[in-house]
Each structure stands twice: as structure tokens, then as C-alpha cells.
Coordinates of C-alpha atoms and ligand atoms in Angstrom, one line a residue:
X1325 CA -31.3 53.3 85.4
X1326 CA -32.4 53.0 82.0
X1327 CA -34.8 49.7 81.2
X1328 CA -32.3 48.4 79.0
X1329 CA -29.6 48.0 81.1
X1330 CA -29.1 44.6 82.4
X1331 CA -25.9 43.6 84.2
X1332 CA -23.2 45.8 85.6
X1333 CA -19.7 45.1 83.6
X1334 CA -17.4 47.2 85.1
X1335 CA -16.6 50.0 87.9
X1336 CA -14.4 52.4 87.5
X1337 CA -13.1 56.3 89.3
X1338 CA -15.7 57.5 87.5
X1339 CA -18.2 55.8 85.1
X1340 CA -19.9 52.2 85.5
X1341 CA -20.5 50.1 82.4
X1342 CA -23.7 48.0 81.9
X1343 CA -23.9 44.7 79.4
X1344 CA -27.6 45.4 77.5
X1345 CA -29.5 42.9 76.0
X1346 CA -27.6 43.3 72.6
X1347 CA -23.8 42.3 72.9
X1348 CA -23.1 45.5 70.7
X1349 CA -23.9 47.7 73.2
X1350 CA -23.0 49.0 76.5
X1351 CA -24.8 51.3 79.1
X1352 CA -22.1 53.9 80.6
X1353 CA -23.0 55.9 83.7
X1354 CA -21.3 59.1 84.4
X1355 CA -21.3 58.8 88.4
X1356 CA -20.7 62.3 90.4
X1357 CA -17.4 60.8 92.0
X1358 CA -14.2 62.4 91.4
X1359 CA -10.3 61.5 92.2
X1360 CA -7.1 62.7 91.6
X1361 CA -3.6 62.2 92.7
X1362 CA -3.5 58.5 91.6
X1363 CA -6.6 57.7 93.8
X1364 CA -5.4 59.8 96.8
X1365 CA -7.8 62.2 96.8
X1366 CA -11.9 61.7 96.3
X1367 CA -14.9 63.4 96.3
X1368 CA -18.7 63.3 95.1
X1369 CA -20.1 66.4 93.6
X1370 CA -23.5 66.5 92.4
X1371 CA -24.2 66.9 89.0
X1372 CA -20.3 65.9 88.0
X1373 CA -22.1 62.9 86.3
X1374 CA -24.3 64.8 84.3
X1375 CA -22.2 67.7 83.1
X1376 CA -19.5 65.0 82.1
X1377 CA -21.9 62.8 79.9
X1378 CA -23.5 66.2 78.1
X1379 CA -19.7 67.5 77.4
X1380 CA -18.7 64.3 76.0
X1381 CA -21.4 63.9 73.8
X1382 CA -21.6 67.3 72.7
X1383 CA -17.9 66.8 71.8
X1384 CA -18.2 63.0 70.4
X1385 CA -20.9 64.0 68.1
X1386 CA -18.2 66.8 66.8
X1387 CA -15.8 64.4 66.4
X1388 CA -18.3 62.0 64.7
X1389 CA -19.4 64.8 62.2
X1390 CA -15.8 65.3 61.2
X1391 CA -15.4 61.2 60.1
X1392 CA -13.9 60.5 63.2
X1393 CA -15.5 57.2 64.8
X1394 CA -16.3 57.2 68.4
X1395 CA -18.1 54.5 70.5
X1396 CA -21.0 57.1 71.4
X1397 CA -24.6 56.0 69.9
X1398 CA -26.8 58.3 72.0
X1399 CA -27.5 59.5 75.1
X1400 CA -30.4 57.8 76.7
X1401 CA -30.9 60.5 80.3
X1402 CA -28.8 62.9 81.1
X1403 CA -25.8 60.8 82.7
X1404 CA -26.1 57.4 81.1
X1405 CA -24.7 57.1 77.4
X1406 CA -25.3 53.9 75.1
X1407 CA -22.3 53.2 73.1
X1408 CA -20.7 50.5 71.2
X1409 CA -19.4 47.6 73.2
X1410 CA -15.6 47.7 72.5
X1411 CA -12.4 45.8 73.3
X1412 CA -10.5 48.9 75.3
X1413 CA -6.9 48.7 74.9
X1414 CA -5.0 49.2 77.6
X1415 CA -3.5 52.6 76.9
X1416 CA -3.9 56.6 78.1
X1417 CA -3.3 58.4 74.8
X1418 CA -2.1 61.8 76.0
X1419 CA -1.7 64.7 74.4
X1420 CA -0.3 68.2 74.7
X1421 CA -0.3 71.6 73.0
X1422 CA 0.6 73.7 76.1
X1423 CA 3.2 72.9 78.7
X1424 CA 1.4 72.1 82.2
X1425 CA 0.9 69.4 85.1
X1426 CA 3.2 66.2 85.5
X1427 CA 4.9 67.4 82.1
X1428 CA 6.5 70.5 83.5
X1429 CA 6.9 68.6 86.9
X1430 CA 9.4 65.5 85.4
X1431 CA 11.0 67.5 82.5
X1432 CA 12.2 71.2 81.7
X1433 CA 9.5 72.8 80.0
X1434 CA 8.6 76.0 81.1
X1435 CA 5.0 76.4 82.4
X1436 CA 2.6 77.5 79.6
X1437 CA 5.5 76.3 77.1
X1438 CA 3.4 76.1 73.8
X1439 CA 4.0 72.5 72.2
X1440 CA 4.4 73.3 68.5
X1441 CA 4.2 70.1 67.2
X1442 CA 1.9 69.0 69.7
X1443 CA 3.5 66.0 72.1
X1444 CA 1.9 62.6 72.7
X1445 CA 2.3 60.3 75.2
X1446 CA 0.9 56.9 75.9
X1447 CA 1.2 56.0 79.5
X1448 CA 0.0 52.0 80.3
X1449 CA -3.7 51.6 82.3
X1450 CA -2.6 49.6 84.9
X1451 CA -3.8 50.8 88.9
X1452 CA -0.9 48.4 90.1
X1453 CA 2.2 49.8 87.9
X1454 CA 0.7 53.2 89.0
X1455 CA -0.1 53.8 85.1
X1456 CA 3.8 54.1 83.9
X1457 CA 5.0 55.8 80.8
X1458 CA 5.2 53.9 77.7
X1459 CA 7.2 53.9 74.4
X1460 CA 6.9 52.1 71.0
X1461 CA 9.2 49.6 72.2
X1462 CA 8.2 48.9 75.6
X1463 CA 4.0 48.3 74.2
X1464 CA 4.9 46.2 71.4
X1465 CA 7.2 44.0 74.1
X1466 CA 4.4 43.4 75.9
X1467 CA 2.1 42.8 73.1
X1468 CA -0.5 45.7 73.7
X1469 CA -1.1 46.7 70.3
X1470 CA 1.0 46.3 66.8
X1471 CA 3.4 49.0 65.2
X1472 CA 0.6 49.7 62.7
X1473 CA -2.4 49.9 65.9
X1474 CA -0.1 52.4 67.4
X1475 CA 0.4 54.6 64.1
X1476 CA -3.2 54.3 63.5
X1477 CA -3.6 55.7 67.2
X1478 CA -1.1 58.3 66.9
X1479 CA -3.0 59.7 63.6
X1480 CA -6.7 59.8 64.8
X1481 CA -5.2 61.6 67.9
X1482 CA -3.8 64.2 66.2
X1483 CA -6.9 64.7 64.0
X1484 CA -9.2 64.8 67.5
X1485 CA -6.9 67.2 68.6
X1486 CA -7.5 69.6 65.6
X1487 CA -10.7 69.1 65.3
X1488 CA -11.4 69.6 69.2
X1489 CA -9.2 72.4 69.5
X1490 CA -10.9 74.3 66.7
X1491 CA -14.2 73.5 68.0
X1492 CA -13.5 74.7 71.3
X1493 CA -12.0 77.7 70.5
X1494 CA -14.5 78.7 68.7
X1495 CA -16.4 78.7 72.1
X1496 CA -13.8 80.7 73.8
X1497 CA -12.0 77.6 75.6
X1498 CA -8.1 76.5 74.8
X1499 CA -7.4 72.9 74.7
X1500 CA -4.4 72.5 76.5
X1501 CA -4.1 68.9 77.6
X1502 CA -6.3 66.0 76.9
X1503 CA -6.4 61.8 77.3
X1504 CA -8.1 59.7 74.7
X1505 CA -8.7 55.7 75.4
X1506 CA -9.0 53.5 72.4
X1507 CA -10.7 50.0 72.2
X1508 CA -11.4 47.6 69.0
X1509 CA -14.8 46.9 67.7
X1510 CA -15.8 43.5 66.6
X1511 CA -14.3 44.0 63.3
X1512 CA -10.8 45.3 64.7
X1513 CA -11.3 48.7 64.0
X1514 CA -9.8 51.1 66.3
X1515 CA -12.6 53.2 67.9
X1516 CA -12.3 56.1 70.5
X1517 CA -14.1 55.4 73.1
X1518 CA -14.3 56.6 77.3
X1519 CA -14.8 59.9 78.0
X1520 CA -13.7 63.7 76.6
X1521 CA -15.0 65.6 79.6
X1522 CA -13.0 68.2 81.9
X1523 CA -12.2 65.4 84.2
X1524 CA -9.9 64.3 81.0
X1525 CA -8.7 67.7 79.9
X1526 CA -7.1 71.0 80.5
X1527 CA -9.3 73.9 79.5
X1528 CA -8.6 77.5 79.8
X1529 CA -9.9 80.5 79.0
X1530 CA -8.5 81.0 75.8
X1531 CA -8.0 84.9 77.5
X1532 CA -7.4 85.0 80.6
X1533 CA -6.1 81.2 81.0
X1534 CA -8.5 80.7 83.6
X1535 CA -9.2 77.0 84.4
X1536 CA -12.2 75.5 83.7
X1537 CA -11.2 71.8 84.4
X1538 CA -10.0 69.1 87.2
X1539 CA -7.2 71.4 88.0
X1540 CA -9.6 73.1 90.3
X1541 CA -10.0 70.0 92.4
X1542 CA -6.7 68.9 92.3
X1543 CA -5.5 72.1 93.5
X1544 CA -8.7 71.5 96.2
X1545 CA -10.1 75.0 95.0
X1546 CA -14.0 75.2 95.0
X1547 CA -16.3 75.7 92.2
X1548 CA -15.4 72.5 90.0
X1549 CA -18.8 72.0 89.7
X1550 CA -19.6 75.2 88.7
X1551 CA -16.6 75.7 85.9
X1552 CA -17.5 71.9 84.4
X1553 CA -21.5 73.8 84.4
X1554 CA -19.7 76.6 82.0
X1555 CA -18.1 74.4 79.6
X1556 CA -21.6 72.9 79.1
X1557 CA -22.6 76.6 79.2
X1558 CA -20.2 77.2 76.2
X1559 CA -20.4 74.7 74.4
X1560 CA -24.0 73.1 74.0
X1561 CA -26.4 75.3 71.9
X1562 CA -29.4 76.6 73.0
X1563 CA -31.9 73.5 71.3
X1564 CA -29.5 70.7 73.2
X1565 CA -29.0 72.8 76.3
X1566 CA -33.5 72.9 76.2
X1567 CA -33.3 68.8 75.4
X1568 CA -31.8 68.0 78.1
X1569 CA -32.8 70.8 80.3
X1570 CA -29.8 72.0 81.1
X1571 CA -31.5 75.2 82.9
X1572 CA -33.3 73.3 85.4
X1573 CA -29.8 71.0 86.8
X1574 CA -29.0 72.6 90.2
Ligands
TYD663 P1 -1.0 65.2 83.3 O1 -0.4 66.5 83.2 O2 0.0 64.0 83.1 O3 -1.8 65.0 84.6 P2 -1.5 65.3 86.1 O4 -1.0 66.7 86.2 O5 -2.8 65.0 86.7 O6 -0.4 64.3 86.4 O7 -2.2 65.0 82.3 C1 -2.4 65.5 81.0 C2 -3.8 65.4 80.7 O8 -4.3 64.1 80.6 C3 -4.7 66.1 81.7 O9 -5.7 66.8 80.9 C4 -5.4 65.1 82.5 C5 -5.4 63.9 81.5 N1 -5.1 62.6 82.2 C6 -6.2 61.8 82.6 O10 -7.3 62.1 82.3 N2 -5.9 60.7 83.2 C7 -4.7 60.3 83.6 O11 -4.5 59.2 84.2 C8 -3.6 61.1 83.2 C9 -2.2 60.7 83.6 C10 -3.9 62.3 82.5

């Protein structure tokens, strides 16, 4: 752990958050667990951690280069990320370009339906509700964010989504799926913060539709490990993947 971490906020499927000496900032740890199935199913893969927190810095810093403000600052080792310390709001932001998963499950879309305009969906993060489905009405009842938060929210999304989906294509990957979390800084602004890493998303092979994402563990395939290691592959160029020395992670 890095010598300016200091107490240990927060545990969660995935990550741990650290308080640092500076109330601004936060310590997250990408840990090698994984879950799925609301909880039901776990594992620890090694290296999860590490290929999570270089995927969503690779992809925060795109997002920050296109004006988009994230909570990232830098990554300090290979799993552990400072960020901004924000005020999450309670809400999975998801959103769709291509038919898949619980959507084609609970509604009639065909599988592989493309979503032309895209769909979003905010779904409430709460373990004990089992994360329910939200609308407009239903989070301004109970007070999670205002109308104007959840416009703001709904337009940054988008704009992720373009920005990401170009980006990734570009590297031969389709962004089909994706969930964004959203907290407020000290000042109120909305910030996007978590994680954008294949434990959040759908990627495929923008030819052969081949998954390269947590659908592999879901379906409990083998080689997650090994398909989150080629969107790192993909994605980071060849001065980040030598920074972090990407070729010497087994
Ligand atoms: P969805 O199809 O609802 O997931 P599932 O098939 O697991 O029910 O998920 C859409 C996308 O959002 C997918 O890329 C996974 C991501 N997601 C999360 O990261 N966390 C969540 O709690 C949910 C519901 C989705």
C-alpha cells in the first residue's frame, strides 16, 4: 500500500477506498476479486486488480482529454489509483448501444438488437433492494438527485459514450454495454467517478463479436483473465504499457 494511504473508508465487490492525509483525496485499490449474479457467484483472479485499474485510467484520461471530468488524478502502482474524494450518488447509470444481458432477458429485444438512439437506464445502488430499476419520478421521490442532476447525468453519459465508443473502436473493440457511477465534488459538481473497466462493460470484437469482458465469468468460461490482459493489450500504447510494465504481469 502506497505511504499515503491512511485509513480504509470503504469495501466494496471489488475496489477498497483509503482516506489520505488530504480530505481531497482518496486511495482506490483495484482488488483481484470478482462477482456476479447479484453476489452469487465469486472468485479471485490474479492480476484482475491490475488490469482493471490500467483500463480505467487509460480510458479516464481519454475521457479527461475530451473535457469530460472524472475523479481520476493518477495512478500511484499498478492497482491503486488516487482520485478526488467525492460524494457518490447513489445511482448505476447504464447504458446500451447493442441489445444483450438482463435487457433482452426482461424485455423483447432481440439479441444483438442495435440501440439507435442508445438506451439509459439508472438502476438504484442499494445491496438490500437488490439494485432496482429506477425512473425520473421514482429518484426524485426519494430525493436522490434533482430533475436538473439527472439531466446533467443523462448528457455527460451520452458524451462518455461517444467519446468511448470511438476510442475503442479505433482499437478494434465495440462498446456494447457500460455502467457509469457519479458522485459530487465539494463544489457540487457532478463528477464521474468508480471504475470503466471490463468488469463494468460489454466489449466485443468489433468482428467477430467475441467477448472480451465479465461475460466470460458469468457464463463460468475460463480465460477472463486473459481477455481483460487483451483489452489492456489494445488499448494502452507501447510508452504506458513499458511504464507500468505491462510485459512483465503474469
Ligand atoms: P446488464 O445487462 O443489466 O447486466 P447483467 O446481464 O449482468 O444483469 O448490464 C449492462 C451493463 O452494465 C454491463 O456492461 C454490466 C454493467 N453493470 C454493472 O457493471 N453493474 C451492475 O450492477 C449492473 C446491473 C450492470
Amino acid at each position: 500500500m502506497s505511504q499515503i494511504a491512511k485509513e480504509l473508508l470503504y469495501t466494496g465487490k471489488a475496489k477498497d477506498v483509503y482516506k489520505t492525509d488530504n480530505d481531497d483525496e482518496y486511495i482506490i485499490k483495484f482488488r483481484d476479486d470478482i462477482t456476479a449474479l447479484d453476489g452469487g457467484k465469486k472468485d479471485t483472479l490474479s492480476k484482475k486488480g491490475v488490469y482493471n485499474a490500467l483500463i480505467s485510467t487509460k480510458l479516464f484520461e481519454v475521457l479527461e482529454a475530451e473535457g469530460i471530468k472524472t475523479q481520476y488524478i493518477e495512478l500511484l502502482s499498478p492497482d491503486e489509483m488516487l482520485t478526488m474524494s467525492l460524494d457518490m450518488i447513489p445511482l448505476e447509470v447504464i447504458c446500451r448501444n447493442i441489445a444483450t444481458g438482463s435487457l433482452v432477458k426482461k424485455y423483447p429485444f432481440p439479441e444483438k438488437k442495435e440501440l439507435n438512439p442508445p438506451i439509459i437506464q439508472f438502476d438504484y445502488k442499494n445491496d438490500e433492494y437488490h439494485d432496482p430499476m429506477l425512473n425520473d419520478s421514482i429518484i426524485l421521490a426519494l430525493d436522490i438527485v434533482s430533475q436538473d442532476a439527472l439531466d446533467e447525468i443523462r448528457q455527460i453519459t451520452l458524451k462518455i459514450n461517444r467519446v468511448l465508443s470511438d476510442f475503442l473502436k479505433s482499437k478494434g473493440l465495440l462498446l456494447v454495454d457500460f455502467k457509469l457511477e457519479y458522485g459530487f465534488d465539494k463544489d457540487g459538481n457532478i463528477i464521474l467517478g468508480d471504475e470503466i473497466s471490463p468488469d463494468t462493460t460489454r466489449l466485443w470484437d468489433v468482428d467477430t463479436l467475441e467477448n472480451f469482458d465479465k461475460d466470460i465469468f458469468r457464463k463460468g468460461e475460463d480465460g477472463v483473465v486473459d481477455a481483460y490482459r487483451k483489452v489492456v493489450d489494445l488499448i494502452l500504447t507501447d510508452d504506458e504499457k513499458d511504464k507500468w510494465n505491462v510485459k512483465d504481469i503474469e
